[in-house]
PDB file of C-alpha atoms in Angstrom:
ATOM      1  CA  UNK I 347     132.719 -10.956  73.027  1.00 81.00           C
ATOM      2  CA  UNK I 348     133.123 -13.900  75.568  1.00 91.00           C
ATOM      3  CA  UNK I 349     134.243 -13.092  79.072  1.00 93.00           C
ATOM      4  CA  UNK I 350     136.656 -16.008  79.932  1.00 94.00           C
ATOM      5  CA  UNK I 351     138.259 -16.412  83.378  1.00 96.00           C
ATOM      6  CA  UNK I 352     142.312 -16.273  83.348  1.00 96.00           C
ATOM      7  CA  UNK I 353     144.798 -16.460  80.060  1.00 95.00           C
ATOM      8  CA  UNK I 354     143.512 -18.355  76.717  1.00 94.00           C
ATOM      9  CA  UNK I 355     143.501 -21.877  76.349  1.00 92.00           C
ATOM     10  CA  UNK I 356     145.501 -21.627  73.164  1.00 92.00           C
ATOM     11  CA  UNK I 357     148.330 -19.163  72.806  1.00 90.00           C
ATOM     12  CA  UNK I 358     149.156 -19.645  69.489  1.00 93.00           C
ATOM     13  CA  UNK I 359     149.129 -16.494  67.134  1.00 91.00           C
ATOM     14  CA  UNK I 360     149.730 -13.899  70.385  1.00 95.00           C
ATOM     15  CA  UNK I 361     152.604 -11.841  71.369  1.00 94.00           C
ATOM     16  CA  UNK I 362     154.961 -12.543  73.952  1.00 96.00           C
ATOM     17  CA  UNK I 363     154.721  -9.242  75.466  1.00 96.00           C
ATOM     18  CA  UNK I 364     150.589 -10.428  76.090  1.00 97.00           C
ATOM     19  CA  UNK I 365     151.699 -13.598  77.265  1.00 97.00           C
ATOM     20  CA  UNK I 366     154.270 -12.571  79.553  1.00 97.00           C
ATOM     21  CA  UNK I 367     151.510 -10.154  81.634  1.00 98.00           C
ATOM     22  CA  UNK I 368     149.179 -13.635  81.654  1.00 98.00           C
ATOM     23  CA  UNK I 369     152.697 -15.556  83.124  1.00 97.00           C
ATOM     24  CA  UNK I 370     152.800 -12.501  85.592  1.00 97.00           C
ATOM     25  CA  UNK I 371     149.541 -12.276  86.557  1.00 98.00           C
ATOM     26  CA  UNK I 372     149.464 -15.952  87.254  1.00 98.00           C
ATOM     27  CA  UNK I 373     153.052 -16.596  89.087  1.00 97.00           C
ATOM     28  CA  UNK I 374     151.818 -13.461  91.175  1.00 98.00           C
ATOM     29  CA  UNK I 375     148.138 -15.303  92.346  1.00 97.00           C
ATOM     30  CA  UNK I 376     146.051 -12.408  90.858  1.00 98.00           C
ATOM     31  CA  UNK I 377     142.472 -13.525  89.332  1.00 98.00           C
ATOM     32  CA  UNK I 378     141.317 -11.747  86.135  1.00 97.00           C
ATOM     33  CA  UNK I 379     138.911 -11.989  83.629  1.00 97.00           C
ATOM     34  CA  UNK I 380     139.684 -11.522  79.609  1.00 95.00           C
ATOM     35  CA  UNK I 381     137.654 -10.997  76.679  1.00 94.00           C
ATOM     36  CA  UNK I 382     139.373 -10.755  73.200  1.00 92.00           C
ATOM     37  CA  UNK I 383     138.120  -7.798  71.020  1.00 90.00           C
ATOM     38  CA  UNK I 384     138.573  -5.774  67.438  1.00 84.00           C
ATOM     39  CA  UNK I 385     141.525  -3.819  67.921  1.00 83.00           C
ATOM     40  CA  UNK I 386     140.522  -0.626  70.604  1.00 70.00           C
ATOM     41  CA  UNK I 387     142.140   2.346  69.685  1.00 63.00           C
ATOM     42  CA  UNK I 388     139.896   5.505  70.924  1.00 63.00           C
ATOM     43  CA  UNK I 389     138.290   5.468  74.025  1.00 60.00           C
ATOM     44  CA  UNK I 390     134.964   5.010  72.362  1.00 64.00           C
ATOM     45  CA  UNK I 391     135.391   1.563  71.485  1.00 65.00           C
ATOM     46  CA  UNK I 392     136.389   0.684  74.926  1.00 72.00           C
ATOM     47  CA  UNK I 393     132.578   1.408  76.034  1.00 75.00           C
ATOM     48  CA  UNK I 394     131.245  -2.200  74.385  1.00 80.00           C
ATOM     49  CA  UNK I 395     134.174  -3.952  76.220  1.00 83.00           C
ATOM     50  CA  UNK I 396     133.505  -1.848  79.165  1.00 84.00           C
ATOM     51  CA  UNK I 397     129.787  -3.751  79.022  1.00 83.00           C
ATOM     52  CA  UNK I 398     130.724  -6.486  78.955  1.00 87.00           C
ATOM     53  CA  UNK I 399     133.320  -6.551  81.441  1.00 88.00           C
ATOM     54  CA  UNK I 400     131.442  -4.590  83.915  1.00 87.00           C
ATOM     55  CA  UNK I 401     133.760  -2.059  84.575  1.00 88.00           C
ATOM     56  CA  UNK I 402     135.365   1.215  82.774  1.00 76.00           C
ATOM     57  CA  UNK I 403     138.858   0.854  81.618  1.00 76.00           C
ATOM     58  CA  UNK I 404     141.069   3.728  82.339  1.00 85.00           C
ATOM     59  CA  UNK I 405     142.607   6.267  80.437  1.00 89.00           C
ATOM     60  CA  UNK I 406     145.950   5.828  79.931  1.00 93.00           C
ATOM     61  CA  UNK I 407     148.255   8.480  78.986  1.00 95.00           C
ATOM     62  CA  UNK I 408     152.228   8.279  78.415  1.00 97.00           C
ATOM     63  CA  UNK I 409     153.862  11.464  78.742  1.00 97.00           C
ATOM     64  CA  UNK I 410     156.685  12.872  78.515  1.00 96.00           C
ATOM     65  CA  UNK I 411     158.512  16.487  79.350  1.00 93.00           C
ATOM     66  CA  UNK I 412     160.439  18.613  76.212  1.00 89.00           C
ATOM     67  CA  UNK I 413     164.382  17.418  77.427  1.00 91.00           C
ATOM     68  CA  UNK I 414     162.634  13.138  76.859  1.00 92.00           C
ATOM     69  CA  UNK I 415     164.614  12.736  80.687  1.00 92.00           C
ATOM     70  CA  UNK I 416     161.238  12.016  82.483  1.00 95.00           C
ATOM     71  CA  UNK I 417     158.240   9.589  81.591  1.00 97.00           C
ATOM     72  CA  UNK I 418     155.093   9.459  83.245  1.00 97.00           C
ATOM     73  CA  UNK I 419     152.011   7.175  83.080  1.00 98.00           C
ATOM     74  CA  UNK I 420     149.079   8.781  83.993  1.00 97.00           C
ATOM     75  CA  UNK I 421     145.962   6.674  84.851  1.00 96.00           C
ATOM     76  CA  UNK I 422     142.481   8.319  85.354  1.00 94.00           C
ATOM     77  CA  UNK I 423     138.690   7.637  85.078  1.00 90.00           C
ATOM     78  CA  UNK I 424     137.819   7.773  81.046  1.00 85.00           C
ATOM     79  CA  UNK I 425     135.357  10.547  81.164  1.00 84.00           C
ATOM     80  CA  UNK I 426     137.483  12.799  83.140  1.00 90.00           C
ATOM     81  CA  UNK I 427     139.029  15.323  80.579  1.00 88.00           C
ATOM     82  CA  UNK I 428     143.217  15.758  80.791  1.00 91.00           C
ATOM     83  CA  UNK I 429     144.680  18.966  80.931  1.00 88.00           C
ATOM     84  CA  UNK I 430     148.126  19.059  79.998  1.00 89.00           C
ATOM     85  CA  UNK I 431     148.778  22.169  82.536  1.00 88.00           C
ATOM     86  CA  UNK I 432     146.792  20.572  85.615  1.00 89.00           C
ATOM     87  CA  UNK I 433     148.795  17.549  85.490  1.00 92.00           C
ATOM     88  CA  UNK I 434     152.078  19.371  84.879  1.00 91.00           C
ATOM     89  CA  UNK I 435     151.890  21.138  88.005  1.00 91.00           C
ATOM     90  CA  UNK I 436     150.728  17.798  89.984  1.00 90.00           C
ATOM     91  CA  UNK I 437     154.016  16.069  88.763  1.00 91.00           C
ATOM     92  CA  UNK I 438     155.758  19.208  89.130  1.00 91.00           C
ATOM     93  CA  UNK I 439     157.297  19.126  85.443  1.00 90.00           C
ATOM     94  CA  UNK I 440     156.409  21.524  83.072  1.00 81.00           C
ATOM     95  CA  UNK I 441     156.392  21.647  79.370  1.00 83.00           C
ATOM     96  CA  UNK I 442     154.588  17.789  79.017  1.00 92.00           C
ATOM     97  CA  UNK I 443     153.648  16.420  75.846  1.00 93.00           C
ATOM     98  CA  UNK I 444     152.778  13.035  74.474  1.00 95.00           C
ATOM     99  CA  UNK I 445     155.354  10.493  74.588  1.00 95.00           C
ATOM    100  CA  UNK I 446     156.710   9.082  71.343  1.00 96.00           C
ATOM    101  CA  UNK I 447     155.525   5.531  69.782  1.00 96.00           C
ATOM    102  CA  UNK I 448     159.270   4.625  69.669  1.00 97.00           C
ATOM    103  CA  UNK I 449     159.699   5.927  73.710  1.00 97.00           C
ATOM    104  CA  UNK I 450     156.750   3.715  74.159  1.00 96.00           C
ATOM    105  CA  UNK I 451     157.806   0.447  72.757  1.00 96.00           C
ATOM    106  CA  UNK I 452     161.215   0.979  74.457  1.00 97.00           C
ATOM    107  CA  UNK I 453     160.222   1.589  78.130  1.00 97.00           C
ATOM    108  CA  UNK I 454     157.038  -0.504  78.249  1.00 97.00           C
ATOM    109  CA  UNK I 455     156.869  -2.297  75.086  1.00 97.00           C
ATOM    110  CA  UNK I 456     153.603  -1.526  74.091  1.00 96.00           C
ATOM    111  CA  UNK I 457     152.544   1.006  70.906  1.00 93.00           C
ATOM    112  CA  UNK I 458     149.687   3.533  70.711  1.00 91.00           C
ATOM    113  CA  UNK I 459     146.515   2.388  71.874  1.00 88.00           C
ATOM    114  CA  UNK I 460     147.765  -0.467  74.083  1.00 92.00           C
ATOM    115  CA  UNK I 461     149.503   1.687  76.675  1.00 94.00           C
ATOM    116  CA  UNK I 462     148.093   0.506  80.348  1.00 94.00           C
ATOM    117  CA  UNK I 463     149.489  -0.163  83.507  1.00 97.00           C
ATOM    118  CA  UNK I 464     150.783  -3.598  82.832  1.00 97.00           C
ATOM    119  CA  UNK I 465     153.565  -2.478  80.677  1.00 97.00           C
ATOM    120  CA  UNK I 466     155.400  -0.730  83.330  1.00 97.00           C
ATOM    121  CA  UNK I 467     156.110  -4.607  84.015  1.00 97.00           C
ATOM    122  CA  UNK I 468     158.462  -3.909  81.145  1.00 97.00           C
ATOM    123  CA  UNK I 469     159.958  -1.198  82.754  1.00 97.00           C
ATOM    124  CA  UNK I 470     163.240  -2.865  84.213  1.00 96.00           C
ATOM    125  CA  UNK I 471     164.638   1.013  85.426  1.00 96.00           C
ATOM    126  CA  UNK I 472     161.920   2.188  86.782  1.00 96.00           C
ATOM    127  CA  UNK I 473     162.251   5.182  84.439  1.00 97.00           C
ATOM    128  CA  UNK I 474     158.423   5.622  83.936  1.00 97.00           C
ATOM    129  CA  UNK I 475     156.955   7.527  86.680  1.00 97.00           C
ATOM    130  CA  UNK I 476     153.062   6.359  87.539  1.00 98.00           C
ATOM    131  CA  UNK I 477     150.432   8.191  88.558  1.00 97.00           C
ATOM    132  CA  UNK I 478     146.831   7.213  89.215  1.00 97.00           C
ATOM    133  CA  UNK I 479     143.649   9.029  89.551  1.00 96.00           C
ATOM    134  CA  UNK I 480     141.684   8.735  93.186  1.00 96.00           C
ATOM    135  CA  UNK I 481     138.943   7.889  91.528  1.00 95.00           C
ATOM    136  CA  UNK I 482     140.590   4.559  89.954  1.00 96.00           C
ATOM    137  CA  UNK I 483     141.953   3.704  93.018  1.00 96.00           C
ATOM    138  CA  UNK I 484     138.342   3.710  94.977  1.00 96.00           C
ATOM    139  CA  UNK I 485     136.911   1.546  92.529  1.00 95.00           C
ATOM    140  CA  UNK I 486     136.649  -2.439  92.961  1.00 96.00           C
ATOM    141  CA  UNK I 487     138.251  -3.321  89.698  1.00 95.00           C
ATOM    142  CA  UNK I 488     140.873  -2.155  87.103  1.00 94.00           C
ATOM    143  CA  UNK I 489     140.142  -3.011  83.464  1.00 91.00           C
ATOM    144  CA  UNK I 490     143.157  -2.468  80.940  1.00 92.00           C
ATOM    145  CA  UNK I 491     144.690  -4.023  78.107  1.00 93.00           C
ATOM    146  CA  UNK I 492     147.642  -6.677  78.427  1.00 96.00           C
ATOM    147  CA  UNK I 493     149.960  -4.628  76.895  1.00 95.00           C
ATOM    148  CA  UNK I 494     148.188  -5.081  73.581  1.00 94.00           C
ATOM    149  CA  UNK I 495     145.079  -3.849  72.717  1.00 91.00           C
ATOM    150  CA  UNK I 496     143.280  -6.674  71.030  1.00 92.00           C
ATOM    151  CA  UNK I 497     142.276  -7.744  74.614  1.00 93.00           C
ATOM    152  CA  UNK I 498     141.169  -6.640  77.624  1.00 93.00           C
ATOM    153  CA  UNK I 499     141.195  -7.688  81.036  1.00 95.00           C
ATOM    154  CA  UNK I 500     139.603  -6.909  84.439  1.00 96.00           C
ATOM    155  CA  UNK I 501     141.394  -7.442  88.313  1.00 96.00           C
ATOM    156  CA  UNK I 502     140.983  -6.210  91.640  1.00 97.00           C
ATOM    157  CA  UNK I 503     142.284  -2.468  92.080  1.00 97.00           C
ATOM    158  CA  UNK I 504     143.849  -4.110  95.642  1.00 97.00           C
ATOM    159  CA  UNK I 505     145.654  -6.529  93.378  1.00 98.00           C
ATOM    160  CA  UNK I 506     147.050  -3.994  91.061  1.00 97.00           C
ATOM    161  CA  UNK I 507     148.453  -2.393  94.081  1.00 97.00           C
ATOM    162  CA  UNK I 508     149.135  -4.912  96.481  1.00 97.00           C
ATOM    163  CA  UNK I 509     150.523  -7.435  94.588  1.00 98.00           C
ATOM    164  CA  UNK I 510     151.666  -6.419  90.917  1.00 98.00           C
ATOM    165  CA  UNK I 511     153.252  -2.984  91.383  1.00 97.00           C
ATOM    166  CA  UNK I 512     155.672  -3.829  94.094  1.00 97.00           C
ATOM    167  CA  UNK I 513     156.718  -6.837  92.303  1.00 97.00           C
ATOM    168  CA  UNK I 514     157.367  -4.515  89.387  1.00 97.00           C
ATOM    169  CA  UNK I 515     159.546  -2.062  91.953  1.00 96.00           C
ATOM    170  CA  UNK I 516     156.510   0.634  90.239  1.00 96.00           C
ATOM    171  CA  UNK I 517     155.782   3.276  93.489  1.00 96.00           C
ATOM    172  CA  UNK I 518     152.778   5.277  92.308  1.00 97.00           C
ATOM    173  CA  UNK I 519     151.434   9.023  92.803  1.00 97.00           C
ATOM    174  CA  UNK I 520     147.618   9.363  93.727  1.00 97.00           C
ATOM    175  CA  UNK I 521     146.534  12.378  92.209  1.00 95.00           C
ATOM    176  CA  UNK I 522     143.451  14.357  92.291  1.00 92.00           C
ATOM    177  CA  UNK I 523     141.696  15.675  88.931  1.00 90.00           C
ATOM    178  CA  UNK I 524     139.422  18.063  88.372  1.00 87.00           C
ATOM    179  CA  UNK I 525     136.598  16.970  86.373  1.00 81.00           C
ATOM    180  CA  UNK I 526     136.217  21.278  85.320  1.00 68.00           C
ATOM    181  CA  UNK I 527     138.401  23.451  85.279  1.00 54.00           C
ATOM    182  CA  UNK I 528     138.796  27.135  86.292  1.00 49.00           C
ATOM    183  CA  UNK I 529     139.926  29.734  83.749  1.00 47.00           C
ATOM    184  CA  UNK I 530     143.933  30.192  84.017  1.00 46.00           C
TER     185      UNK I 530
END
């Protein structure tokens, strides 16, 4: 893997939805860094891209409760373990499960295994609510995929924040996980 500095020379072969977060990124003055990769679908092939990026890319969860009338993106640090009832009382929702691939593609147009923060660019009604671990929030740099997971890119957490989410009209809940977790 080659770290290379902004959006490949040549676009050819590469999905809009990938190409759009590289126009975003680049209308919106925001400096990242890209490598291109085998597909990454589990966490633990995001370590070798983690390398050589010099960061950790997050964990990114899209959830949903039973009635499908609210959506949540949940970013956190990868080794911190999720907890379906500790994050249900944070957003103050119970019943949360796993969104659906086809909820997916239609809110932030990205499938399993893609899912980051860049696709709530594709979220034109705000109907995806985001919330993001402390601990991503006090590091330097965000690494995530560009809405597909072929490649990965790294940007300043103050960017992410300062200068992508309000153009995407995305507010954002800071939570606070527990890495263990006490008997219920």
């Amino acid at each position: 893997m080659e770290v290379c500095k902004g959006r490949p020379e040549n676009c050819d072969g590469r999905l809009s939805k990938e190409i759009r977060v590289y126009d975003m990124l680049d209308r919106l003055g925001i400096e990242y860094y890209r490598v291109d990769h085998a597909p990454a679908n589990q966490m633990e092939a995001c370590r070798d891209i983690d390398k050589t990026l010099g960061i950790v890319i997050c964990k990114n969860l899209f959830l949903c409760n039973r009635q499908k009338t609210r959506f949540y993106l949940l970013m956190m640090p990868a080794d911190k373990p999720y907890r379906t009832r500790t994050f249900s009382k944070l957003a103050k929702s119970s019943r949360l499960s796993f969104g659906t691939p086809e909820d997916m593609e239609r809110l932030l147009d990205v499938t399993p295994g893609s899912v980051s923060i860049m696709g709530v660019m594709n979220d034109k009604n705000c109907e995806v609510r985001l919330y993001i671990d402390k601990e991503v929030l006090e590091r330097d740099y965000i690494g995530c995929h560009p809405c597909i997971n072929t490649s990965s890119i790294r940007m300043k957490t103050t960017d992410v924040t300062e200068k992508f989410l309000p153009k995407t009209g995305h507010q954002y809940t800071v939570v606070d996980l527990p890495y263990e977790f006490d008997e219920e």
